[in-house]
Tab-separated table of C-alpha atoms in Angstrom:
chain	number	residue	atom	x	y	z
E	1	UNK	CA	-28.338	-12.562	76.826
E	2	UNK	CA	-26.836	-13.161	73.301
E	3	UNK	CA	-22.737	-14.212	73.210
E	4	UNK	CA	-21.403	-13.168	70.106
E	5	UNK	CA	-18.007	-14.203	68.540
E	6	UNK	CA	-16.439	-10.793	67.451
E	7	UNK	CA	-13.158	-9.646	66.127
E	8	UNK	CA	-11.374	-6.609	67.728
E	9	UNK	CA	-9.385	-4.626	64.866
E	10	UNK	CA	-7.222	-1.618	65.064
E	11	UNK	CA	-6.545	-0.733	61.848
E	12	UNK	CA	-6.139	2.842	60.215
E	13	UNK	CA	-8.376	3.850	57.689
E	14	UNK	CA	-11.604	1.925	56.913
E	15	UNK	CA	-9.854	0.408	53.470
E	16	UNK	CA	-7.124	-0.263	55.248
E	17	UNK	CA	-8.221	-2.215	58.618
E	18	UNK	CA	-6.852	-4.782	60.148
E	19	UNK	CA	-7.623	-6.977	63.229
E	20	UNK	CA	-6.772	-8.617	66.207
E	21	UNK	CA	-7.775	-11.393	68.420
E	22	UNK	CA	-11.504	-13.654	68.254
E	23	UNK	CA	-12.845	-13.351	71.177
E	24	UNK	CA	-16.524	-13.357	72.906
E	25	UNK	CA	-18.577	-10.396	73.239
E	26	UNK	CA	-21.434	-10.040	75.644
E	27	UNK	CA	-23.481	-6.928	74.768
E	28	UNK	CA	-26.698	-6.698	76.886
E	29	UNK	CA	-29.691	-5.559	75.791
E	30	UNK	CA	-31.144	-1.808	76.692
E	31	UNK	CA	-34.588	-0.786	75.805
E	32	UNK	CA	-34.349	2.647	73.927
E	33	UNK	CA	-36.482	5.135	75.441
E	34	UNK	CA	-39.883	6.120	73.841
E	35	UNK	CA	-38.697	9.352	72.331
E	36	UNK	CA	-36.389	6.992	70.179
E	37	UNK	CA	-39.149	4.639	68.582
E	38	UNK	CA	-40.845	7.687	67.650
E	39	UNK	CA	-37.544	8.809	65.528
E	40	UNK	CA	-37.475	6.012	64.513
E	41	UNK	CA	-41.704	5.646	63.472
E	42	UNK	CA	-39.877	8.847	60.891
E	43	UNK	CA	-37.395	7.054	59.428
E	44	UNK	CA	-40.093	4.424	58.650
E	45	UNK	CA	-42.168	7.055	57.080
E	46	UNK	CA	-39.172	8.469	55.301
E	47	UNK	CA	-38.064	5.295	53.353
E	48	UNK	CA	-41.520	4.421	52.452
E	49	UNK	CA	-42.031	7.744	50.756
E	50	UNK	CA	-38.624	7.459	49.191
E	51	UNK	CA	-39.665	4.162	48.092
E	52	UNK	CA	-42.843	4.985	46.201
E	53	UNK	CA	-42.464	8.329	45.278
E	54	UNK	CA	-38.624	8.899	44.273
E	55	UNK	CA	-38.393	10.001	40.644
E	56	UNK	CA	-36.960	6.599	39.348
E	57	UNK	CA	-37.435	3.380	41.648
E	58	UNK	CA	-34.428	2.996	44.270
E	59	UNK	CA	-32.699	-0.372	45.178
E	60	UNK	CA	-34.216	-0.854	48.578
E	61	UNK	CA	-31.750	-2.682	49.678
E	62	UNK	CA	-29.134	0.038	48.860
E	63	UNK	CA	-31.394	2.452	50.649
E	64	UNK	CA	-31.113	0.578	53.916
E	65	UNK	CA	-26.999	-0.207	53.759
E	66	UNK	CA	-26.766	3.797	53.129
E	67	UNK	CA	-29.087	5.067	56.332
E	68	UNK	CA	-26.953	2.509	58.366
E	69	UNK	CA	-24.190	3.568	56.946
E	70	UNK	CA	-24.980	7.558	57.724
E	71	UNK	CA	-25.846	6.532	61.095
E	72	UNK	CA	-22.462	4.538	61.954
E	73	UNK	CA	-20.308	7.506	60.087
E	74	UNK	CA	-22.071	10.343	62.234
E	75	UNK	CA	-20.301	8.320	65.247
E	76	UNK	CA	-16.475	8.154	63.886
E	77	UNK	CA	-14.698	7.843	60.481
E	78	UNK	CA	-13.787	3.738	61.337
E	79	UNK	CA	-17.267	2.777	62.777
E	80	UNK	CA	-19.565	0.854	59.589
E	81	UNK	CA	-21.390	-1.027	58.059
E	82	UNK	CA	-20.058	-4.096	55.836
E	83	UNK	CA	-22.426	-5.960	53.362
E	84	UNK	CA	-21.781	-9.845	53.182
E	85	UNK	CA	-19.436	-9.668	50.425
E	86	UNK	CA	-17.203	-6.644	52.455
E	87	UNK	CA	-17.217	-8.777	55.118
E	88	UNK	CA	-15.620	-11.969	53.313
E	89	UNK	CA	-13.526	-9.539	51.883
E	90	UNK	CA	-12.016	-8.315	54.832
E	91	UNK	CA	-11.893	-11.859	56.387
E	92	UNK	CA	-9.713	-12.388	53.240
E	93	UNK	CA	-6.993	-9.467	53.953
E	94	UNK	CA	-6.674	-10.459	57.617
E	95	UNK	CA	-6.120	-14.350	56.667
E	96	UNK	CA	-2.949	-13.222	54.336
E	97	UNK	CA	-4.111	-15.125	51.397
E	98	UNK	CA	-6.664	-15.640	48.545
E	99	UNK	CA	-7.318	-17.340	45.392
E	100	UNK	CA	-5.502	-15.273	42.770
E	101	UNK	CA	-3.003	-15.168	39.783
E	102	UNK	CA	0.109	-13.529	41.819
E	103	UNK	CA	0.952	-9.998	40.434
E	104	UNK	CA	1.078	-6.801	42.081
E	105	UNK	CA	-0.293	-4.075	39.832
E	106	UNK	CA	-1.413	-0.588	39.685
E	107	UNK	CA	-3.509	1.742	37.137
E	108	UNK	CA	-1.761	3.381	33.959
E	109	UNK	CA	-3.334	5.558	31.418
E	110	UNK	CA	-6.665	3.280	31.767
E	111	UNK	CA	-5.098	0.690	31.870
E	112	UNK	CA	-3.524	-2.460	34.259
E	113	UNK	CA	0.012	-2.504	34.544
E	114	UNK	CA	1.536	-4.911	35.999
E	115	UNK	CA	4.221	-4.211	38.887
E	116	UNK	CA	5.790	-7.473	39.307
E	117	UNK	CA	4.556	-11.269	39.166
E	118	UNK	CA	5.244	-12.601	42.431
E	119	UNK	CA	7.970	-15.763	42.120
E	120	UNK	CA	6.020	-19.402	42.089
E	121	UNK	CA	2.830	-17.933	41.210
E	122	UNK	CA	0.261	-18.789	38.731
E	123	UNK	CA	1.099	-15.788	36.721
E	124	UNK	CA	4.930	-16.297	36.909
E	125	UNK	CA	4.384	-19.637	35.300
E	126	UNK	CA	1.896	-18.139	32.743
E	127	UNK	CA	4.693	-15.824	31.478
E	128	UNK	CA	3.360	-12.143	32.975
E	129	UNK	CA	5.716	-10.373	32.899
E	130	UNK	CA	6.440	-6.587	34.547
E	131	UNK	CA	5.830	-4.010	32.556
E	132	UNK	CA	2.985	-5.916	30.735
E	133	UNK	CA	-0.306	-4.354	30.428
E	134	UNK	CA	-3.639	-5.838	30.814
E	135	UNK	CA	-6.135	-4.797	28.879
E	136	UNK	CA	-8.803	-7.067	29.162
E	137	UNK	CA	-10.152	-9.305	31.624
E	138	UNK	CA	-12.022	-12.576	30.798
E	139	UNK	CA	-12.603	-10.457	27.274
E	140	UNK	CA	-14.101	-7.486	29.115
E	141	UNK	CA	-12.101	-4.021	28.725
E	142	UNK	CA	-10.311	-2.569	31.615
E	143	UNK	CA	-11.115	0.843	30.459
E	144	UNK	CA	-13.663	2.516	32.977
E	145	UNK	CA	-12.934	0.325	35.492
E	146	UNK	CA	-11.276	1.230	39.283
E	147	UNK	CA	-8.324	-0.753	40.195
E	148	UNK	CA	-10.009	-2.367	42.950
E	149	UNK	CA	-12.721	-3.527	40.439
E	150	UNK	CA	-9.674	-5.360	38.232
E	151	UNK	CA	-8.487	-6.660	41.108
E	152	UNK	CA	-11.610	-8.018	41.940
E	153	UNK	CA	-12.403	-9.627	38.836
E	154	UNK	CA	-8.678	-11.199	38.845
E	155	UNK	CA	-9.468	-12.822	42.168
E	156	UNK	CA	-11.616	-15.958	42.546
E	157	UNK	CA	-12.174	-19.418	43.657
E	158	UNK	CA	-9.078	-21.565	43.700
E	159	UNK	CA	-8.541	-23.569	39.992
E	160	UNK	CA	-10.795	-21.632	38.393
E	161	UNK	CA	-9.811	-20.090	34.951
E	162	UNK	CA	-9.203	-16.554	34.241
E	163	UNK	CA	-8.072	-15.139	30.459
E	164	UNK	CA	-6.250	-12.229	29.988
E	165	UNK	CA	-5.556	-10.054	27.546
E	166	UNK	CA	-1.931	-8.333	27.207
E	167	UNK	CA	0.199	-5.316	26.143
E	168	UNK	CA	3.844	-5.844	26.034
E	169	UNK	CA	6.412	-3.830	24.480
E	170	UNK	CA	7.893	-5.074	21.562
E	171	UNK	CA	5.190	-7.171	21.102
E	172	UNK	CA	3.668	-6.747	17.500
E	173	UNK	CA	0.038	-8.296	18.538
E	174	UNK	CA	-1.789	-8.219	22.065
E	175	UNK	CA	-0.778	-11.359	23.864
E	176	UNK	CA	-4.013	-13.936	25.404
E	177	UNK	CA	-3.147	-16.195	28.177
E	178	UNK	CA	-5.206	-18.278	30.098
E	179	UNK	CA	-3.980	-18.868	33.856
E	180	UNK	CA	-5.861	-20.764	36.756
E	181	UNK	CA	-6.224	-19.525	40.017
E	182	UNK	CA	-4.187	-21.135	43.029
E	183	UNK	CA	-3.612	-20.037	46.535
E	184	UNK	CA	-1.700	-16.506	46.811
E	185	UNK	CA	0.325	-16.391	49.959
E	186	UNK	CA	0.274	-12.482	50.790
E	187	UNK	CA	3.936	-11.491	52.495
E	188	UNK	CA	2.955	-10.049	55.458
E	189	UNK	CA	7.039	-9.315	56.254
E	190	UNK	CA	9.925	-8.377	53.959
E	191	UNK	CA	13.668	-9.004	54.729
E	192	UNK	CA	17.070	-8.874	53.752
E	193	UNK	CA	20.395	-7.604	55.015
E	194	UNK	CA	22.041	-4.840	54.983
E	195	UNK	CA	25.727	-6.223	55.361
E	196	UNK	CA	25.891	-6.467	59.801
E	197	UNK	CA	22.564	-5.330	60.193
E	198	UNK	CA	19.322	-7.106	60.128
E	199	UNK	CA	16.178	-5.318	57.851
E	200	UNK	CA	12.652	-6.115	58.699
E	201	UNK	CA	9.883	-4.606	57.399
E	202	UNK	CA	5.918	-5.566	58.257
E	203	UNK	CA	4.068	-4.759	55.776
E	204	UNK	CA	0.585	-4.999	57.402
E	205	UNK	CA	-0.360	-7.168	60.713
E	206	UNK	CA	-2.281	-10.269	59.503
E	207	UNK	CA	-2.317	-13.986	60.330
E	208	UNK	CA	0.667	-14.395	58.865
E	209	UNK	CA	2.849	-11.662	60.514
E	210	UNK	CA	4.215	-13.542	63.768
E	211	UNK	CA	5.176	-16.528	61.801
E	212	UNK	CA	6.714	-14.441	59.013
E	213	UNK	CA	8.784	-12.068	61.327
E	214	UNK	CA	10.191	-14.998	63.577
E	215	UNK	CA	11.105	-17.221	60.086
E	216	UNK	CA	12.952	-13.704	58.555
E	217	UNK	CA	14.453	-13.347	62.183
E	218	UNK	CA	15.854	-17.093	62.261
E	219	UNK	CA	17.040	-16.738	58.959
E	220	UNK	CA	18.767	-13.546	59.554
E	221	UNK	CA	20.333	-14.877	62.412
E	222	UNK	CA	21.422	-17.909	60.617
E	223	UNK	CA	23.228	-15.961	58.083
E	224	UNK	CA	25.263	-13.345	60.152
E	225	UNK	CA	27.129	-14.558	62.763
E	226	UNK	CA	25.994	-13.477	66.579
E	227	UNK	CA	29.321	-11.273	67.619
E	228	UNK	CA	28.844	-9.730	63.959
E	229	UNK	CA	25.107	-9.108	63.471
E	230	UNK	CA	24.635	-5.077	65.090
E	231	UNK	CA	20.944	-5.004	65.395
E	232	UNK	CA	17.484	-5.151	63.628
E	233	UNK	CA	16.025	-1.826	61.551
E	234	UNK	CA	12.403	-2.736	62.180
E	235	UNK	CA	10.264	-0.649	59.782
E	236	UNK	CA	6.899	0.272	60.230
E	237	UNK	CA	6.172	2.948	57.683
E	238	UNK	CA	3.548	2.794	55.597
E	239	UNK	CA	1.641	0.128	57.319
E	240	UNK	CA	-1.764	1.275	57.836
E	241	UNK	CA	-2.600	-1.606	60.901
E	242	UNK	CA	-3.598	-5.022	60.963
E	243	UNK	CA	-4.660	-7.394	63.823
E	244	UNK	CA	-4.331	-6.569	67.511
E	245	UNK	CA	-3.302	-10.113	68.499
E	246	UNK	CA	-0.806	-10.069	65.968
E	247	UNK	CA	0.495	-6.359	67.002
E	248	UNK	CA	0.860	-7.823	70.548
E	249	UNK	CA	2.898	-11.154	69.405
E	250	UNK	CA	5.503	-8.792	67.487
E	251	UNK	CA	6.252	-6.698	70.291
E	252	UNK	CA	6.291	-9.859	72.934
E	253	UNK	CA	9.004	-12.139	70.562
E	254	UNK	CA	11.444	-8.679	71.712
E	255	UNK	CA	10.064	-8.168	75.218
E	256	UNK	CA	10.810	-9.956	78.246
E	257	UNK	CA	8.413	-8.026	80.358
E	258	UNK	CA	6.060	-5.545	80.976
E	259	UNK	CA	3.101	-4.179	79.586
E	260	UNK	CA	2.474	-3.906	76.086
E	261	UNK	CA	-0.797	-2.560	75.362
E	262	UNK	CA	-3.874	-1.628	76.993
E	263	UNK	CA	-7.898	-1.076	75.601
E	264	UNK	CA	-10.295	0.596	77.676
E	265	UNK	CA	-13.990	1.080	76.912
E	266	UNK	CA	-16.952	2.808	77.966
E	267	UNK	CA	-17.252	0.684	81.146
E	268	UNK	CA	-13.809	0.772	83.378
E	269	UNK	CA	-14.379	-3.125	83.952
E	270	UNK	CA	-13.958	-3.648	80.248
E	271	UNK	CA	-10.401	-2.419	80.234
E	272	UNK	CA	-7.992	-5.816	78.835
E	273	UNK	CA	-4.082	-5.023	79.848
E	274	UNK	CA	-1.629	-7.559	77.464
E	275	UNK	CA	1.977	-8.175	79.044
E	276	UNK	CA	4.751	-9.660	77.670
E	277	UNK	CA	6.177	-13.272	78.860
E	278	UNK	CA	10.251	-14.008	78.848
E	279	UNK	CA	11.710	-14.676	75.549
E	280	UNK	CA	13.466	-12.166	73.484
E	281	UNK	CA	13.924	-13.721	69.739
E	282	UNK	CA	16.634	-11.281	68.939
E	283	UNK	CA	18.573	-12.232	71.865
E	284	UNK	CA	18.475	-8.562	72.974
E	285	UNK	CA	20.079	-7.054	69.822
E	286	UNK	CA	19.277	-3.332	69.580
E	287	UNK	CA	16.538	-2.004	68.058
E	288	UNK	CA	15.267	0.786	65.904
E	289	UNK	CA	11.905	1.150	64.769
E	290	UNK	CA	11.036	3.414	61.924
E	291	UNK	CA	7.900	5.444	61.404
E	292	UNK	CA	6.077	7.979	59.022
E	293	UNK	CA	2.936	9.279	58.707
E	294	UNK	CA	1.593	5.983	57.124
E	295	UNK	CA	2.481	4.319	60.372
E	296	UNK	CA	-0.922	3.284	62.232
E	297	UNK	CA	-3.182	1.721	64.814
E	298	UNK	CA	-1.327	-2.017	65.254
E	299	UNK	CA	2.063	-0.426	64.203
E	300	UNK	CA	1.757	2.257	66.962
E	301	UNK	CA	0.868	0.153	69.588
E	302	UNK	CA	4.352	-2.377	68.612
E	303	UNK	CA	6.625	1.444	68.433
E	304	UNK	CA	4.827	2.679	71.411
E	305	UNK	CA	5.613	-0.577	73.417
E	306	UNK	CA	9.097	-0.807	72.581
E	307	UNK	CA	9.650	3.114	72.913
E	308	UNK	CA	8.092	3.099	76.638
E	309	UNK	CA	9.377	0.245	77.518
E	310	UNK	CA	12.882	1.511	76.022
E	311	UNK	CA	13.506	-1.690	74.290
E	312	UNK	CA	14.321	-0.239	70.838
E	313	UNK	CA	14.700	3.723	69.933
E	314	UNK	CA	12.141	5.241	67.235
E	315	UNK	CA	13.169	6.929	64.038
E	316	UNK	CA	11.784	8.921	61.337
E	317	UNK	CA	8.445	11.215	61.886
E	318	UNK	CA	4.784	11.773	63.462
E	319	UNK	CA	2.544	8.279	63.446
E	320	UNK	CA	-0.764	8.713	61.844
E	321	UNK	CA	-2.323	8.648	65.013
E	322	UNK	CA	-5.335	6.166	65.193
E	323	UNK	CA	-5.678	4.992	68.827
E	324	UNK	CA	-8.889	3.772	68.552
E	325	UNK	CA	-10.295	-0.261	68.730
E	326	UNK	CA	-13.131	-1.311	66.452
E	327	UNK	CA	-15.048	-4.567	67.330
E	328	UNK	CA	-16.739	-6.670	64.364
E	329	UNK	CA	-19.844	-8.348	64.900
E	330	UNK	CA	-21.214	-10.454	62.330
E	331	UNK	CA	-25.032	-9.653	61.926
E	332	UNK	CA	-26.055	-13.193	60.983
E	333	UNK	CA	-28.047	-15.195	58.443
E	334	UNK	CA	-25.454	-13.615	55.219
E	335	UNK	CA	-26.445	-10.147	56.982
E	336	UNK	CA	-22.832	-8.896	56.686
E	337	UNK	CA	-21.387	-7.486	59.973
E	338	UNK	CA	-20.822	-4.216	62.167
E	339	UNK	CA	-17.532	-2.303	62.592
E	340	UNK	CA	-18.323	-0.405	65.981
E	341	UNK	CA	-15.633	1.673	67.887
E	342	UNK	CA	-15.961	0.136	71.382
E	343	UNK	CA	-12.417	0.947	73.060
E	344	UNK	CA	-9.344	2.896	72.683
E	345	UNK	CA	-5.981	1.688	73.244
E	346	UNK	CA	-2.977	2.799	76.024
E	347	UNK	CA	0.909	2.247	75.724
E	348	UNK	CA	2.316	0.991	78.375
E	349	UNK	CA	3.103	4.703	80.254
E	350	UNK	CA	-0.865	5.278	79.765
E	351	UNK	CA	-0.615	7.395	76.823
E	352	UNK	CA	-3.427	7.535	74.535
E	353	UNK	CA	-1.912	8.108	70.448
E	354	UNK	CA	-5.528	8.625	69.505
E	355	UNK	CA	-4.832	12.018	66.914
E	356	UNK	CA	-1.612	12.546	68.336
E	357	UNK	CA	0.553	9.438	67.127
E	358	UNK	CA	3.982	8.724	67.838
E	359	UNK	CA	6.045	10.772	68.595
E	360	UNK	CA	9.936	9.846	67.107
E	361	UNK	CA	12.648	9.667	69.821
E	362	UNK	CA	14.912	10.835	66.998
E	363	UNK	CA	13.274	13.042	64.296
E	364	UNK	CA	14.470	12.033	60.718
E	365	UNK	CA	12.560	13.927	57.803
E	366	UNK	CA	12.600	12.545	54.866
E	367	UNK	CA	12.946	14.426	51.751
E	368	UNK	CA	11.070	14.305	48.465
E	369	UNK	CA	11.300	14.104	45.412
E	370	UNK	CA	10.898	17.332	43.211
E	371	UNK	CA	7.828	15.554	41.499
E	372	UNK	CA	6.325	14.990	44.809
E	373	UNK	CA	6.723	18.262	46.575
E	374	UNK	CA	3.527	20.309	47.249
E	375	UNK	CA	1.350	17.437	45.932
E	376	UNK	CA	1.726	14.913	49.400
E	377	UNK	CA	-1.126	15.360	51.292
E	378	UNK	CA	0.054	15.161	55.450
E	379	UNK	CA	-2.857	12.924	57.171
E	380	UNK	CA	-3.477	12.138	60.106
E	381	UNK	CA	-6.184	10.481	62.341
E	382	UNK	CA	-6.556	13.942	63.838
E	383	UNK	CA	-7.623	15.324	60.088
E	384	UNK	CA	-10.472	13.026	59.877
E	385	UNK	CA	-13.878	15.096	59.956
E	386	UNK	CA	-15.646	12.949	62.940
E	387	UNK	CA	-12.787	11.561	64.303
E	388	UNK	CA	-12.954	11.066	68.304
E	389	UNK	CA	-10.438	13.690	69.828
E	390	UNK	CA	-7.638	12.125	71.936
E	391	UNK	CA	-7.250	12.969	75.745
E	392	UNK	CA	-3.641	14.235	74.665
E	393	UNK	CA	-4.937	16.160	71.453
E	394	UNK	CA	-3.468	19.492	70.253
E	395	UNK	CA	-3.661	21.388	67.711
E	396	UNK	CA	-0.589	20.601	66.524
E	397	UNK	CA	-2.380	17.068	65.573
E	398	UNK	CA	-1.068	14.155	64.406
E	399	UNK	CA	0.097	12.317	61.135
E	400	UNK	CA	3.446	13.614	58.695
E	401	UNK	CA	4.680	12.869	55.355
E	402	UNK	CA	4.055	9.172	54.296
E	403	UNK	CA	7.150	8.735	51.569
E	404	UNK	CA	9.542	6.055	51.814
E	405	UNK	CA	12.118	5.877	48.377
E	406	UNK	CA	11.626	3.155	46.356
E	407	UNK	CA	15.678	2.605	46.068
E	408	UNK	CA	17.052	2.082	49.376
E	409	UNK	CA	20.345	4.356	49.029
E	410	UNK	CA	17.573	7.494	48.686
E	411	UNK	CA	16.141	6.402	52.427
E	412	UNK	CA	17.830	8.796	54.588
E	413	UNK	CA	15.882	7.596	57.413
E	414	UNK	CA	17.112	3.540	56.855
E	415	UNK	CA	20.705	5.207	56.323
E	416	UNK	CA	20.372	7.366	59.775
E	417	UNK	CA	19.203	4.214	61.328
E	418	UNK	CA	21.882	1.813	59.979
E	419	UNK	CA	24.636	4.555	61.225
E	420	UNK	CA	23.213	4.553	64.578
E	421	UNK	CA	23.651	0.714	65.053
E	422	UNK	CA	27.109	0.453	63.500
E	423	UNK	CA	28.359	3.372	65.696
E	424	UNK	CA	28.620	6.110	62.523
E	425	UNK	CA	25.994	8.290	64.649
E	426	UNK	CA	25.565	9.052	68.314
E	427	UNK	CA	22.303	10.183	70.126
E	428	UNK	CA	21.335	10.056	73.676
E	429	UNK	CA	18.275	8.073	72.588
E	430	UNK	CA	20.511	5.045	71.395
E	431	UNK	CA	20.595	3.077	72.476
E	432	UNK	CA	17.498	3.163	75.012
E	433	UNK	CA	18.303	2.353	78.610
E	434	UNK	CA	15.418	-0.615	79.721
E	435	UNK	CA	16.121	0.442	83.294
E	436	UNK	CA	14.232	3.692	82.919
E	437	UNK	CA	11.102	2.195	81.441
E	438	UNK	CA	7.916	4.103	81.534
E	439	UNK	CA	4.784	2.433	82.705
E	440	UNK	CA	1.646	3.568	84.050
E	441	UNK	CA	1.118	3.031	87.619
């Protein structure tokens, strides 16, 4: 019997994962029946006469990553395969941080164009500025390449060099600077507030997010005194997942009790139940949670907690839906590792949000913008071709619009929110009544 150290993650889409807690798997071995070798006696004869006979000579190595590949996506739309280098790179998002230059950028007319340097970064200090565009990379063209593909080439070991080559308006020449990589310290939470009321968005769920949300929490409460401060507008839209553990941490620094989240697998003795312990951070401040159709996997279980358990009520539209738990086992020897589906995950009444979601306590649509109307695709998990159908399934499916206004006085769901805590709004769901908590029995 082989113990295995694997990571359980619940994220949403496959580029978009996230993960939760290291823990041990034990997976025992079961001889496949003879019917099964001889399938599998084809497939041997299949790549061999691929191999030696395909019209120009294949990479056999990319053979073998794609027939894994075919078999893992035949099972689900989050169950694959990761090659050593996808696996580090994942490794990377969960950790929150990664040898870089600091900007957040996006792709323009073939070209780079840089968002925003983040503050105290090597890029900051090297003068990028926003606006700027980057047009080549260590003196190789952008043009041609994906975004992802920049990105990775702007990453890299810590205090190495990296030149690049710059647009800027007004600028009469392209501009060259040379910058050297440091540590980039990925915000997993964003805060501020909004006059009495405290604003906390979680951007994704990694290593950093329980550290981040109790530091933006302290602060907050630092800054507005207690008989002033109304309540906390948590937001959870757009955040495609992250780790379990930390999903389970967020909703426990607001709970004092109860269930937060179960995962049950094929076998019933697998099933793991996670309670909360005493301690409420926000000193039992209301609560409202916002949600779109970006909101998924690790930010469903934290609105689903807090909705049963009627700590805080939930604003805005459908969740995306993804109730499903992938385990990652690392293959060994540089081999990369598997992303298998072995569980799906319960709020604490016993629902199942796998392709249903979320469903809002108070529905808040938010509108868009001419530019954007008939071109935003609704997606849910309940959309994906393959995807495993939830015991609560309709065919009204999951998922909604995922648009949230870049300037805060266009988010008519953050406005409906801040009304409700400062008394401008009433609604029988706010606030939530903890005394009529639903839990499964």
């Amino acid at each position: 019997m082989i113990r295995r150290a694997s990571l359980v993650l619940v994220g949403a889409l496959m580029g978009a994962t996230a993960m939760s807690v290291i823990y041990t798997a034990v997976v025992p071995a079961e001889a496949a029946g003879s019917s099964t070798y001889k399938e599998l006696s084809i497939f041997g004869d299949v790549f061999e006469r691929v191999r030696a006979q395909y019209v120009t000579p294949p990479q056999e190595d990319k053979l073998v990553e794609a027939a894994i590949n075919g078999m893992l996506s035949s099972l689900d739309p989050h169950s694959s395969y990761m090659n050593a280098k996808d696996a580090d790179d994942m490794r990377t998002q969960t950790k929150g941080e990664f040898g870089g230059l600091g900007i957040e950028v996006t792709m323009d007319n073939d070209l780079v164009k840089v968002i925003t340097p983040i503050d105290d970064t090597p890029a900051a200090k090297a003068g990028v500025l926003a606006g700027d565009y980057i047009t080549a990379i260590d003196g190789q063209s952008v043009r041609g390449l994906k975004l992802e593909d920049a990105v990775e080439k702007m990453r890299g070991a810590v205090k190495t060099p990296i030149k690049l080559t710059l647009m800027r308006k007004g600028a009469d020449k392209p501009i060259e600077l040379t910058i050297i990589r440091d540590v980039i310290a990925v915000a997993a939470v964003k805060s501020r507030e909004e006059g009495d009321v405290g604003y906390l968005r979680i951007i994704s769920f990694t290593e950093k997010t329980t550290p981040d949300l109790e530091a933006a929490i302290a602060k907050i409460k630092k800054d507005i005194p207690a008989d002033k401060l109304k309540g906390y507008v948590l937001d959870l839209r757009l955040n495609p997942g992250g780790l379990l553990d930390q999903a389970i941490n967020v909703a426990d620094d607001v709970l004092e009790r109860g269930e937060i989240v179960s995962t049950r697998g094929r076998n019933p003795d697998e099933t793991r139940r996670f309670n909360a312990g005493p301690g409420d951070i926000t000193d039992g401040k209301p609560i409202i949670v916002l949600i779109n159709g970006g909101s998924a996997s690790a930010s469903e279980i934290v609105a689903g907690a807090l909705q049963d358990l009627r700590r805080a009520t939930v604003v805005g539209t459908q969740s995306f839906g993804k109730g499903s738990v992938q385990t990652i086992i690392p293959l060994g020897d540089g081999n990369g590792a598997l992303r298998l589906t072995t569980a799906l995950y319960y709020t604490p009444s016993g629902r199942s949000i796998q392709g249903t979601g979320i469903t809002p306590d108070i529905k808040v649509d938010q509108p868009l913008p001419d530019e954007l109307k008939g071109k935003l695709l609704t997606e849910g998990e309940s959309s994906l071709p393959g995807h495993i159908k939830g015991q609560s399934e309709t065919d009204q499916g999951s998922g909604s619009a995922a648009y949230v206004p870049p300037d805060p006085k266009d988010d008519v769901q953050l406005k409906y929110a801040l009304d409700l805590l400062r008394g401008d709004k009433t609604d029988p769901a706010f606030p939530p009544n903890p005394e009529k908590a639903v839990s499964s029995k």
